[in-house]
Coordinates of C-alpha atoms and ligand atoms in Angstrom, one line a residue:
X1 CA 0.2 0.3 -0.1
X2 CA 1.9 3.5 -0.4
X3 CA 2.1 5.4 2.2
X4 CA 0.3 8.0 3.2
X5 CA -0.8 10.3 5.6
X6 CA -4.6 10.2 6.6
X7 CA -6.6 13.0 7.8
X8 CA -10.0 11.8 10.6
X9 CA -10.7 15.2 9.5
X10 CA -11.1 14.7 6.0
X11 CA -11.0 10.7 5.5
X12 CA -14.6 9.5 4.1
X13 CA -15.1 7.5 7.5
X14 CA -17.9 7.4 10.8
X15 CA -17.7 4.9 13.2
X16 CA -20.6 3.8 14.8
X17 CA -21.3 3.8 18.3
X18 CA -24.1 0.8 18.1
X19 CA -24.1 -2.6 15.8
X20 CA -25.3 -3.2 12.8
X21 CA -28.9 -5.4 13.7
X22 CA -28.1 -8.1 10.8
X23 CA -24.3 -8.9 12.3
X24 CA -24.3 -11.8 13.6
X25 CA -20.3 -12.1 14.1
X26 CA -18.0 -10.3 15.9
X27 CA -15.7 -9.6 12.6
X28 CA -19.0 -8.5 10.8
X29 CA -19.8 -6.1 13.8
X30 CA -16.7 -4.2 14.0
X31 CA -15.8 -3.7 10.3
X32 CA -18.9 -1.7 10.1
X33 CA -19.2 -0.3 12.9
X34 CA -15.3 0.9 12.5
X35 CA -16.3 2.5 8.8
X36 CA -14.3 -0.4 6.8
X37 CA -16.9 -2.0 5.5
X38 CA -21.1 -1.5 4.0
X39 CA -22.9 -3.5 3.8
X40 CA -24.6 -2.4 -0.2
X41 CA -26.7 -5.7 -1.1
X42 CA -27.7 -9.4 0.2
X43 CA -23.8 -10.5 0.9
X44 CA -22.6 -7.7 -1.2
X45 CA -20.4 -5.1 0.8
X46 CA -18.6 -2.2 -0.4
X47 CA -14.6 -1.4 0.9
X48 CA -14.4 2.0 2.4
X49 CA -11.7 3.7 2.6
X50 CA -9.5 1.9 5.8
X51 CA -10.7 -1.2 4.5
X52 CA -9.8 -1.3 0.6
X53 CA -6.3 -1.1 2.3
X54 CA -6.6 -4.0 4.3
X55 CA -7.8 -5.3 1.6
X56 CA -5.3 -4.6 -0.5
X57 CA -2.9 -5.3 2.0
X58 CA -4.3 -8.6 2.1
X59 CA -4.1 -9.2 -2.1
X60 CA -0.8 -7.9 -2.0
X61 CA 0.6 -10.7 0.4
X62 CA -1.1 -13.7 -1.6
X63 CA -0.4 -12.2 -5.1
X64 CA 3.3 -11.6 -3.5
X65 CA 3.3 -15.4 -2.7
X66 CA 1.1 -16.7 -5.9
X67 CA 4.1 -14.3 -8.0
X68 CA 7.2 -16.1 -5.9
X69 CA 5.9 -19.5 -7.3
X70 CA 6.0 -19.2 -10.4
X71 CA 2.0 -18.8 -11.5
X72 CA 1.6 -16.0 -13.4
X73 CA -1.2 -13.3 -13.3
X74 CA -4.4 -13.3 -15.7
X75 CA -7.1 -11.8 -15.4
X76 CA -10.8 -13.0 -16.7
X77 CA -14.5 -11.4 -17.1
X78 CA -17.2 -12.0 -14.7
X79 CA -19.6 -12.6 -16.8
X80 CA -19.4 -15.6 -19.5
X81 CA -20.6 -17.9 -22.1
X82 CA -22.8 -20.8 -21.4
X83 CA -21.3 -22.7 -23.7
X84 CA -17.9 -23.9 -22.0
X85 CA -20.0 -24.7 -18.0
X86 CA -22.3 -26.9 -20.2
X87 CA -19.6 -29.1 -22.2
X88 CA -18.3 -29.6 -18.9
X89 CA -21.8 -30.1 -16.9
X90 CA -21.9 -27.5 -14.6
X91 CA -24.4 -24.8 -16.1
X92 CA -26.2 -27.5 -14.4
X93 CA -24.5 -29.5 -11.9
X94 CA -23.7 -26.1 -10.3
X95 CA -27.2 -26.0 -8.7
X96 CA -28.5 -23.1 -7.4
X97 CA -25.6 -21.1 -6.8
X98 CA -25.5 -20.5 -9.6
X99 CA -26.1 -16.7 -11.3
X100 CA -27.4 -18.2 -14.4
X101 CA -28.9 -14.8 -16.7
X102 CA -29.8 -13.8 -20.4
X103 CA -28.2 -10.8 -22.5
X104 CA -30.6 -9.0 -25.1
X105 CA -30.8 -11.8 -26.9
X106 CA -31.2 -14.2 -25.3
X107 CA -28.1 -16.0 -25.1
X108 CA -27.4 -17.4 -22.0
X109 CA -24.4 -16.1 -19.8
X110 CA -23.6 -16.9 -16.3
X111 CA -21.2 -14.8 -13.7
X112 CA -18.1 -17.0 -13.7
X113 CA -18.3 -19.0 -9.8
X114 CA -14.9 -20.3 -10.4
X115 CA -12.6 -20.3 -13.5
X116 CA -11.5 -23.9 -15.2
X117 CA -13.7 -23.8 -18.3
X118 CA -12.1 -19.9 -19.4
X119 CA -9.0 -20.5 -18.0
X120 CA -8.6 -25.0 -19.7
X121 CA -9.2 -22.8 -22.6
X122 CA -7.4 -20.0 -22.9
X123 CA -4.6 -22.7 -22.5
X124 CA -5.8 -25.0 -25.2
X125 CA -6.5 -21.6 -27.0
X126 CA -2.6 -21.1 -27.1
X127 CA -0.4 -23.5 -26.0
X128 CA 0.2 -27.4 -27.9
X129 CA 3.3 -28.8 -26.9
X130 CA 5.0 -30.4 -23.9
X131 CA 7.2 -28.4 -23.9
X132 CA 5.3 -25.4 -23.4
X133 CA 4.2 -27.0 -19.5
X134 CA 3.6 -26.6 -16.5
X135 CA 2.4 -23.5 -16.5
X136 CA 0.8 -22.4 -13.8
X137 CA -1.8 -19.0 -13.9
X138 CA -3.6 -17.2 -11.3
X139 CA -6.5 -14.1 -11.2
X140 CA -7.5 -12.2 -8.7
X141 CA -10.7 -11.6 -9.1
X142 CA -14.4 -11.0 -8.5
X143 CA -16.7 -13.8 -7.8
X144 CA -20.3 -14.1 -7.8
X145 CA -22.5 -17.4 -6.1
X146 CA -26.1 -17.2 -5.3
X147 CA -25.4 -18.5 -1.6
X148 CA -28.5 -20.1 0.0
X149 CA -27.2 -19.0 3.3
X150 CA -24.6 -14.9 2.7
X151 CA -24.1 -14.6 6.5
X152 CA -21.5 -12.9 9.1
X153 CA -20.4 -10.6 6.6
X154 CA -17.5 -11.3 4.0
X155 CA -17.2 -14.1 5.3
X156 CA -20.1 -15.5 2.9
X157 CA -20.8 -13.3 0.3
X158 CA -22.7 -13.8 -2.4
X159 CA -20.1 -11.6 -5.0
X160 CA -16.4 -12.1 -3.1
X161 CA -13.4 -12.1 -4.2
X162 CA -10.9 -15.0 -4.7
X163 CA -7.4 -15.4 -5.9
X164 CA -7.9 -18.9 -8.1
X165 CA -5.2 -21.0 -9.7
X166 CA -4.9 -23.1 -12.3
X167 CA -2.2 -26.0 -13.0
X168 CA -1.2 -27.7 -16.5
X169 CA 0.7 -30.0 -16.8
X170 CA 1.3 -32.8 -18.8
X171 CA 1.6 -36.0 -16.9
X172 CA 0.2 -37.3 -13.4
X173 CA 3.6 -36.3 -11.8
X174 CA 3.9 -33.0 -13.0
X175 CA 0.6 -32.3 -11.3
X176 CA 2.3 -33.7 -7.7
X177 CA 4.7 -31.5 -8.2
X178 CA 2.4 -27.8 -9.3
X179 CA 0.1 -29.3 -6.2
X180 CA 2.6 -29.5 -3.6
X181 CA 3.7 -25.7 -5.3
X182 CA 0.2 -24.9 -4.1
X183 CA 0.8 -26.2 -0.9
X184 CA 4.2 -24.9 0.1
X185 CA 2.9 -21.4 -1.5
X186 CA -0.9 -21.4 0.5
X187 CA 1.1 -22.3 3.9
X188 CA 3.3 -18.9 3.5
X189 CA -0.2 -17.4 2.2
X190 CA -1.6 -17.9 5.5
X191 CA 1.4 -17.6 7.8
X192 CA 2.5 -13.9 6.5
X193 CA -1.7 -13.6 6.9
X194 CA -1.0 -14.9 10.5
X195 CA -4.4 -17.3 10.4
X196 CA -4.1 -20.2 12.5
X197 CA -5.2 -23.5 9.6
X198 CA -5.7 -26.8 9.4
X199 CA -4.7 -28.5 6.2
X200 CA -7.7 -31.3 5.9
X201 CA -8.4 -34.0 3.5
X202 CA -11.6 -33.2 1.7
X203 CA -13.7 -34.3 -0.9
X204 CA -14.3 -32.4 -3.8
X205 CA -17.5 -32.7 -4.7
X206 CA -18.8 -31.1 -7.4
X207 CA -15.6 -30.3 -9.1
X208 CA -15.1 -34.2 -9.1
X209 CA -11.1 -34.5 -9.3
X210 CA -8.8 -37.1 -7.1
X211 CA -6.8 -35.2 -4.3
X212 CA -8.0 -32.3 -2.9
X213 CA -7.0 -30.4 0.7
X214 CA -9.1 -27.6 2.4
X215 CA -7.1 -24.5 4.8
X216 CA -9.2 -24.7 7.1
X217 CA -9.4 -21.7 9.9
X218 CA -10.1 -23.2 13.4
X219 CA -13.2 -20.9 15.0
X220 CA -16.6 -21.6 16.5
X221 CA -18.2 -19.6 13.9
X222 CA -16.8 -21.4 11.2
X223 CA -19.5 -23.6 9.3
X224 CA -17.7 -26.4 8.4
X225 CA -16.8 -29.0 10.6
X226 CA -13.8 -31.1 10.6
X227 CA -12.6 -33.8 12.5
X228 CA -8.3 -34.0 14.0
X229 CA -6.5 -36.7 16.4
X230 CA -4.1 -35.1 19.1
X231 CA -1.8 -37.7 16.7
X232 CA -2.2 -34.9 13.1
X233 CA -4.9 -36.2 11.1
X234 CA -6.8 -34.0 10.1
X235 CA -10.3 -34.0 7.7
X236 CA -12.9 -32.7 6.4
X237 CA -16.9 -34.6 7.9
X238 CA -17.3 -35.9 4.7
X239 CA -13.3 -36.9 3.8
X240 CA -13.1 -39.1 6.6
X241 CA -13.0 -42.8 6.3
X242 CA -14.7 -45.4 8.7
X243 CA -12.4 -48.0 10.2
X244 CA -14.1 -50.8 9.9
X245 CA -14.6 -54.0 12.3
X246 CA -13.0 -57.3 11.0
X247 CA -15.6 -59.9 9.7
X248 CA -16.7 -61.9 12.2
X249 CA -17.2 -66.2 11.4
X250 CA -20.7 -67.2 10.7
X251 CA -20.2 -70.2 12.1
X252 CA -21.7 -70.6 16.1
X253 CA -24.0 -67.4 15.4
X254 CA -27.3 -67.5 17.3
X255 CA -30.0 -68.1 13.9
X256 CA -32.0 -64.9 13.7
X257 CA -35.3 -64.3 15.5
X258 CA -38.9 -62.2 15.5
X259 CA -39.8 -60.4 18.4
X260 CA -43.3 -58.2 19.6
X261 CA -41.4 -55.0 20.5
X262 CA -45.1 -52.7 20.5
X263 CA -44.5 -49.4 20.1
X264 CA -40.9 -49.0 19.3
X265 CA -40.9 -46.6 16.3
X266 CA -37.7 -44.8 17.4
X267 CA -34.2 -46.4 18.4
X268 CA -34.1 -45.3 22.5
X269 CA -37.7 -47.3 22.7
X270 CA -36.9 -50.1 21.3
X271 CA -34.1 -50.4 22.9
X272 CA -35.3 -50.8 25.9
X273 CA -38.1 -53.1 24.7
X274 CA -34.5 -55.3 24.0
X275 CA -33.0 -55.0 27.4
X276 CA -36.7 -55.6 29.0
X277 CA -36.5 -58.7 26.8
X278 CA -32.4 -60.3 27.0
X279 CA -31.2 -58.8 30.4
X280 CA -28.3 -60.7 29.6
X281 CA -26.9 -59.1 26.0
X282 CA -25.8 -55.8 27.1
X283 CA -27.7 -54.3 24.0
X284 CA -27.1 -50.7 23.2
X285 CA -28.0 -48.2 20.1
X286 CA -25.0 -49.5 18.5
X287 CA -26.9 -53.0 18.5
X288 CA -29.5 -51.7 16.3
X289 CA -29.2 -51.5 12.7
X290 CA -31.5 -48.6 11.4
X291 CA -32.7 -48.1 8.1
X292 CA -33.0 -44.8 6.8
X293 CA -34.8 -44.1 3.4
X294 CA -33.9 -40.8 1.2
X295 CA -34.6 -39.9 -2.3
X296 CA -32.3 -39.2 -4.3
X297 CA -32.4 -36.5 -7.3
X298 CA -30.7 -37.4 -10.0
X299 CA -29.7 -34.7 -12.7
X300 CA -31.6 -35.8 -15.2
X301 CA -34.5 -35.3 -13.5
X302 CA -35.3 -38.8 -12.1
X303 CA -36.5 -39.8 -8.4
X304 CA -35.1 -43.6 -6.5
X305 CA -35.7 -43.9 -3.2
X306 CA -32.8 -45.2 -1.7
X307 CA -32.1 -47.3 2.3
X308 CA -28.8 -46.6 4.1
X309 CA -28.3 -49.2 7.1
X310 CA -26.4 -47.5 9.6
X311 CA -25.5 -48.2 13.4
X312 CA -28.5 -47.3 15.1
X313 CA -26.7 -44.9 17.4
X314 CA -25.9 -42.7 14.4
X315 CA -27.6 -40.3 12.4
X316 CA -27.2 -39.8 9.0
X317 CA -24.9 -36.7 8.1
X318 CA -26.0 -35.1 5.3
X319 CA -23.0 -33.6 3.7
X320 CA -20.9 -36.5 4.1
X321 CA -24.4 -38.1 2.3
X322 CA -24.1 -35.6 -0.5
X323 CA -20.9 -35.7 -1.2
X324 CA -21.6 -39.6 -1.4
X325 CA -24.6 -39.4 -4.4
X326 CA -23.5 -35.6 -6.4
X327 CA -24.1 -35.3 -8.6
X328 CA -27.5 -36.5 -7.0
X329 CA -29.5 -34.2 -4.7
X330 CA -30.9 -35.7 -1.4
X331 CA -34.6 -35.2 -0.7
X332 CA -36.5 -36.9 2.2
X333 CA -38.6 -39.3 1.8
X334 CA -42.1 -39.2 1.3
X335 CA -43.6 -42.3 -0.4
X336 CA -43.9 -45.0 2.1
X337 CA -47.4 -45.4 -0.1
X338 CA -45.5 -46.3 -2.9
X339 CA -43.8 -48.2 -1.5
X340 CA -45.8 -50.8 0.4
X341 CA -42.5 -53.4 1.4
X342 CA -41.5 -50.2 3.3
X343 CA -43.3 -50.2 6.5
X344 CA -42.6 -46.7 8.4
X345 CA -40.1 -47.2 11.7
X346 CA -39.7 -50.6 11.0
X347 CA -37.9 -51.1 8.0
X348 CA -35.8 -54.3 7.5
X349 CA -33.2 -55.3 4.5
X350 CA -34.2 -58.7 4.4
X351 CA -37.0 -56.9 1.4
X352 CA -34.2 -54.2 0.3
X353 CA -31.5 -55.0 -2.2
X354 CA -31.2 -55.0 -6.2
X355 CA -31.8 -58.6 -5.9
X356 CA -34.9 -58.2 -3.9
X357 CA -38.7 -57.9 -4.8
X358 CA -38.6 -54.3 -3.9
X359 CA -35.2 -53.6 -6.3
X360 CA -34.6 -50.8 -4.2
X361 CA -31.6 -49.5 -3.5
X362 CA -29.4 -50.6 -0.6
X363 CA -25.9 -49.2 1.0
X364 CA -24.6 -49.9 3.9
X365 CA -22.6 -48.4 7.3
X366 CA -19.0 -49.8 6.7
X367 CA -19.5 -51.0 10.5
X368 CA -22.0 -53.2 8.9
X369 CA -19.4 -56.1 7.8
X370 CA -19.7 -59.3 6.9
X371 CA -20.8 -61.7 10.7
X372 CA -22.3 -58.5 12.7
X373 CA -25.8 -59.1 14.2
X374 CA -28.4 -57.0 14.6
X375 CA -31.3 -55.9 15.9
X376 CA -33.5 -54.1 12.6
X377 CA -37.0 -53.5 11.5
X378 CA -38.9 -57.1 10.5
X379 CA -40.8 -55.5 7.7
X380 CA -44.1 -55.6 10.2
X381 CA -45.6 -52.8 12.8
X382 CA -44.5 -53.2 15.7
X383 CA -42.1 -56.3 15.4
X384 CA -38.8 -56.6 14.9
X385 CA -35.1 -59.2 14.0
X386 CA -32.7 -60.0 16.5
X387 CA -29.6 -61.7 15.5
X388 CA -29.8 -61.0 12.0
X389 CA -26.6 -61.4 10.9
X390 CA -24.9 -59.2 8.4
X391 CA -23.6 -61.6 5.0
X392 CA -26.1 -64.6 6.0
X393 CA -29.2 -63.4 6.3
X394 CA -29.6 -60.1 4.6
X395 CA -26.7 -58.2 1.4
X396 CA -26.2 -54.9 0.2
X397 CA -25.9 -53.5 -3.0
X398 CA -23.1 -51.2 -1.3
X399 CA -21.1 -49.1 1.2
X400 CA -21.4 -45.7 1.8
X401 CA -19.4 -43.0 3.9
X402 CA -23.1 -41.4 5.0
X403 CA -22.8 -42.0 9.3
X404 CA -22.0 -39.5 11.1
X405 CA -18.5 -38.6 12.9
X406 CA -19.0 -38.8 16.7
X407 CA -16.3 -37.9 18.9
X408 CA -13.9 -40.4 19.9
X409 CA -14.4 -42.5 16.5
X410 CA -11.0 -43.7 16.0
X411 CA -8.5 -41.6 12.8
X412 CA -8.6 -43.3 9.6
X413 CA -5.0 -43.5 10.2
X414 CA -4.4 -44.8 13.6
X415 CA -3.3 -41.4 14.9
X416 CA -6.2 -41.9 18.0
X417 CA -9.4 -41.1 19.1
X418 CA -10.9 -37.7 17.0
X419 CA -12.5 -34.7 18.1
X420 CA -14.9 -32.4 15.9
X421 CA -14.2 -29.2 15.2
X422 CA -15.3 -26.1 13.6
X423 CA -13.8 -24.0 10.9
X424 CA -13.6 -21.5 8.3
X425 CA -12.2 -22.7 4.9
X426 CA -9.6 -20.2 3.7
X427 CA -8.6 -22.3 0.3
X428 CA -8.6 -25.4 -1.2
X429 CA -5.9 -27.4 -3.3
X430 CA -7.4 -29.6 -5.4
X431 CA -6.2 -31.7 -7.9
X432 CA -8.8 -31.2 -11.3
X433 CA -6.9 -34.3 -13.1
X434 CA -8.2 -34.4 -16.5
X435 CA -12.1 -33.7 -15.9
X436 CA -12.3 -30.2 -17.6
X437 CA -9.2 -31.3 -20.2
X438 CA -11.2 -33.7 -21.6
X439 CA -14.4 -32.0 -21.5
X440 CA -13.3 -28.9 -23.4
X441 CA -10.4 -30.9 -25.3
X442 CA -7.2 -29.1 -23.8
X443 CA -4.8 -31.8 -25.4
X444 CA -0.7 -31.1 -26.2
X445 CA 1.4 -33.1 -27.8
X446 CA 4.0 -35.3 -25.8
X447 CA 7.6 -36.4 -26.6
X448 CA 6.7 -38.8 -28.5
X449 CA 4.5 -36.4 -30.8
X450 CA 1.1 -38.0 -29.3
X451 CA -1.6 -36.4 -28.3
X452 CA -2.2 -36.6 -25.0
X453 CA -4.4 -34.8 -23.0
X454 CA -3.5 -32.3 -20.2
X455 CA -3.7 -33.2 -16.7
X456 CA -4.7 -29.8 -14.0
X457 CA -5.5 -28.5 -10.4
X458 CA -7.3 -26.2 -9.4
X459 CA -6.9 -23.4 -6.0
X460 CA -8.9 -20.9 -4.6
X461 CA -7.9 -18.5 -2.0
X462 CA -10.5 -15.9 -0.2
X463 CA -9.3 -13.1 0.0
X464 CA -12.5 -10.9 1.1
X465 CA -12.7 -14.2 3.2
X466 CA -9.2 -13.6 4.7
X467 CA -10.3 -9.9 6.1
X468 CA -12.9 -10.7 8.0
X469 CA -11.3 -13.7 9.5
X470 CA -8.2 -11.6 10.0
X471 CA -10.6 -9.4 12.2
X472 CA -12.1 -12.2 13.8
X473 CA -9.5 -13.9 15.0
X474 CA -7.6 -10.6 15.9
X475 CA -10.0 -8.4 17.3
X476 CA -10.6 -8.0 21.4
X477 CA -12.7 -6.2 23.3
X478 CA -11.8 -2.4 22.7
X479 CA -12.1 -3.2 18.7
X480 CA -10.1 -4.4 15.7
X481 CA -6.6 -4.8 16.0
X482 CA -5.0 -5.6 13.1
X483 CA -1.3 -7.8 12.3
X484 CA 1.2 -5.2 11.1
X485 CA 1.9 -5.8 7.3
X486 CA -2.4 -6.0 7.4
X487 CA -2.7 -3.3 9.5
X488 CA -4.6 0.5 6.9
X489 CA -2.0 2.5 8.8
X490 CA 1.5 1.4 10.9
X491 CA 0.1 4.9 13.0
X492 CA -2.2 6.2 14.5
X493 CA -1.6 9.6 16.0
X494 CA -3.8 10.8 17.9
X495 CA -3.6 15.3 19.6
X496 CA -5.4 15.9 22.1
X497 CA -6.7 19.4 23.8
X498 CA -6.9 22.5 22.6
X499 CA -3.8 23.8 22.4
X500 CA -2.2 24.9 19.4
X501 CA 1.3 23.2 20.2
X502 CA -0.4 19.8 20.5
X503 CA -1.6 19.9 17.1
X504 CA 2.2 21.7 15.7
X505 CA 4.2 18.8 17.4
X506 CA 1.7 16.0 16.5
X507 CA 1.3 17.4 12.7
X508 CA 6.0 17.6 12.4
X509 CA 5.7 14.1 13.9
X510 CA 3.5 12.1 11.6
X511 CA 5.2 14.0 8.9
X512 CA 8.5 12.9 10.4
X513 CA 7.0 9.1 10.2
X514 CA 5.9 9.2 6.6
X515 CA 8.8 9.9 5.4
X516 CA 10.7 8.0 7.2
X517 CA 7.9 5.1 6.3
X518 CA 4.8 4.8 7.8
X519 CA 1.5 5.8 7.0
X520 CA 0.1 7.4 9.6
X521 CA -3.6 7.8 10.2
X522 CA -3.4 11.5 11.7
X523 CA -6.6 11.6 14.7
X524 CA -6.3 15.6 13.5
X525 CA -9.9 16.7 14.6
X526 CA -10.2 19.7 16.1
X527 CA -13.1 20.0 18.1
X528 CA -13.6 15.8 19.2
X529 CA -12.6 15.7 23.0
X530 CA -9.4 13.3 23.6
X531 CA -12.8 10.4 25.2
X532 CA -14.0 9.7 21.5
X533 CA -10.7 9.6 19.9
X534 CA -9.5 7.1 22.1
X535 CA -12.6 5.5 21.6
X536 CA -12.4 5.8 17.5
X537 CA -8.2 4.8 17.6
X538 CA -9.8 1.5 20.0
X539 CA -12.0 0.4 17.5
X540 CA -9.7 1.1 14.2
X541 CA -7.5 -1.0 15.5
X542 CA -3.5 -0.2 14.3
X543 CA -0.9 -1.6 15.6
X544 CA -0.1 1.7 17.6
X545 CA -0.9 4.1 18.5
X546 CA 0.5 7.7 19.7
X547 CA -1.2 10.6 21.9
X548 CA 0.4 13.9 22.3
X549 CA -1.4 15.5 24.7
X550 CA -1.2 17.0 27.9
X551 CA 2.5 15.5 28.4
X552 CA 4.1 17.6 26.1
X553 CA 4.2 20.3 28.7
X554 CA 6.6 17.9 30.0
X555 CA 8.4 16.9 27.1
X556 CA 6.9 13.5 26.4
X557 CA 4.5 11.8 24.3
X558 CA 2.9 7.9 24.6
X559 CA 3.3 5.3 22.3
X560 CA 0.8 2.6 23.1
X561 CA 0.6 -0.9 21.8
X562 CA -2.6 -1.7 20.9
X563 CA -2.5 -5.7 21.1
X564 CA -0.7 -5.6 24.3
X565 CA -2.1 -2.9 25.5
X566 CA 1.4 -1.4 27.5
X567 CA 2.1 2.0 27.2
X568 CA 5.1 3.9 27.6
X569 CA 6.1 7.6 27.8
X570 CA 8.7 9.1 25.8
X571 CA 10.3 12.2 25.0
X572 CA 9.5 14.3 22.7
X573 CA 12.8 14.5 20.8
X574 CA 12.8 10.4 20.6
X575 CA 9.5 10.4 19.2
X576 CA 10.2 9.3 16.1
X577 CA 13.0 6.8 16.4
X578 CA 10.7 5.4 19.2
X579 CA 7.9 4.8 17.0
X580 CA 9.8 3.3 13.6
X581 CA 11.3 0.8 16.1
X582 CA 7.8 -0.1 17.2
X583 CA 6.9 -0.2 13.7
X584 CA 9.1 -1.9 12.6
X585 CA 9.2 -4.9 15.2
Ligands
ATP601 P1 -17.5 -23.0 1.5 O1 -17.1 -24.6 1.9 O2 -17.0 -22.3 2.2 O3 -18.5 -22.4 0.9 P2 -16.2 -23.8 -1.2 O4 -15.9 -24.8 -0.8 O5 -17.7 -23.4 -1.9 O6 -16.0 -22.6 0.2 P3 -14.0 -23.2 -3.3 O7 -15.2 -23.2 -4.5 O8 -13.4 -24.0 -2.8 O9 -15.2 -22.5 -2.0 O10 -13.7 -21.2 -2.9 C1 -12.2 -21.0 -2.6 C2 -12.2 -20.3 -1.9 O11 -13.0 -19.3 -2.3 C3 -13.1 -20.4 -0.4 O12 -11.8 -21.4 0.2 C4 -12.9 -19.7 0.8 O13 -12.3 -19.3 1.0 C5 -13.8 -18.5 -1.0 N1 -15.3 -18.4 -0.9 C6 -15.9 -19.7 -1.3 N2 -17.3 -19.1 -1.6 C7 -17.2 -17.8 -0.6 C8 -18.2 -16.8 -0.1 N3 -19.6 -17.4 -0.4 N4 -17.9 -15.7 0.1 C9 -16.2 -15.6 -0.1 N5 -15.6 -16.9 0.6 C10 -16.0 -17.6 -0.4
MG602 MG1 -13.4 -26.0 -1.1

């Protein structure tokens, strides 16, 4: 950011005493109250002078690290034609989150949510040989997504700034290298931004690729749940794989038997009755197999009932299920009248599966291994079957990771029990592979003169979201509290009182600091009380607050560290040197 003297008397800024009514989280409240941003539309914000300086500082760090890793900056329009997105299927698959619009001729367009298609086509346009690769391109650009729930100010907007980059390689080993280079750059970016993060393995969802990791900032206000173990495992909930028990031999297992279990439509009531019937069996909710019916809506619009069998102590995790069945979407199942074999509350696997009469697809949790024994529905009102053995008494069409992950579940890599935490996604890196290059026919000649499909990676950082995440993680009860590299100014210089000598001294000190290369926010307002000025300085959050006031009579000024609150009286003659040293750490 350019070095300047910002005068509070003329700065386009109004700080607010009250929190905005719609602000749910501290960063949103404070950024609005401190006059950094203003809401302009649902999920859309305008940057005011101080806010835009913060934004550009974050952007600069991202840009420096992308340039340093060898990626080249380009810039695309946000208004894009439909065809490329049609070719990859995303015009439809992106669902309601995509802003679609028509031009005056009735031709379909969209506002880019990410730009895989456009980058692929640009490279196809200009490159044709393996000698041109590897290549990484990026842009820092406005993205549009019609989010179901824009919230928390900059954290989830409908219009936001993303750094998106794309790598192009001739083979898988090249993609691995490009991916690793981006991963390293992201580590440097988030370290420089001072943001805590966990790198979690993720599912790539609608993007359709293979390896993928997210940089999640742990915070209770996050919308992403992730899991971690003390031993260093971290994963998105969607990506957690279940540690399945070993199969059990059938020999010696009891025969299945049906029991009357009146009024047991829930797992709780069922377990109570099971314990009454068999007091010594040690039955718990985990002994039961709960069969949950959902409707899958496939991209072609067809609807399919699907039953998922999970241990009764768990619920279906909607996000895990959606990730597994994408691009199909999940809706609640309501058509019991059309499927008489499904007895609500008493569904059992005997009537399910591709082999069965109902033909209803049946998928089970990985814990349902051959030889495992279950209490489950007997497909009749008020009756359950006990000791129903998987693989002996019933079969299934496949295994699905749709059950919720519970604290204490083992980490798949053996690194200990999992704990659940919440986070905000700061960045996402993934290996797209050849999906986009295939759909859009991006091929190059390899060393042997043979045409090969290029393999790609795509990588995103939420630039505007990072501003909010930094505000969120650094603020205190007084207001914002910026790290030095991010702050809109190095120093907030407050002149208090009415004495012209004070304003003269403050003016001189400001000029000295600016000349030495610092940006100074100078509160030169003549008729504002010291109390109001200090409150503003605390709210605005520059890292160093310098006060020129009463102390001047004794030849001193006060220098305060905004983050630690530490104050020091410094002789006027040494003030510039002292503040400079503080600002340069
Ligand atoms: P989320 O899970 O938070 O919705 P996403 O997985 O949809 O994010 P990506 O498509 O991976 O996001 O986009 C790359 C980055 O862009 C994200 O890591 C995030 O930092 C940022 N981002 C995504 N959606 C938004 C949004 N609505 N507002 C602000 N930043 C966003
Ligand atoms: Mg993501």
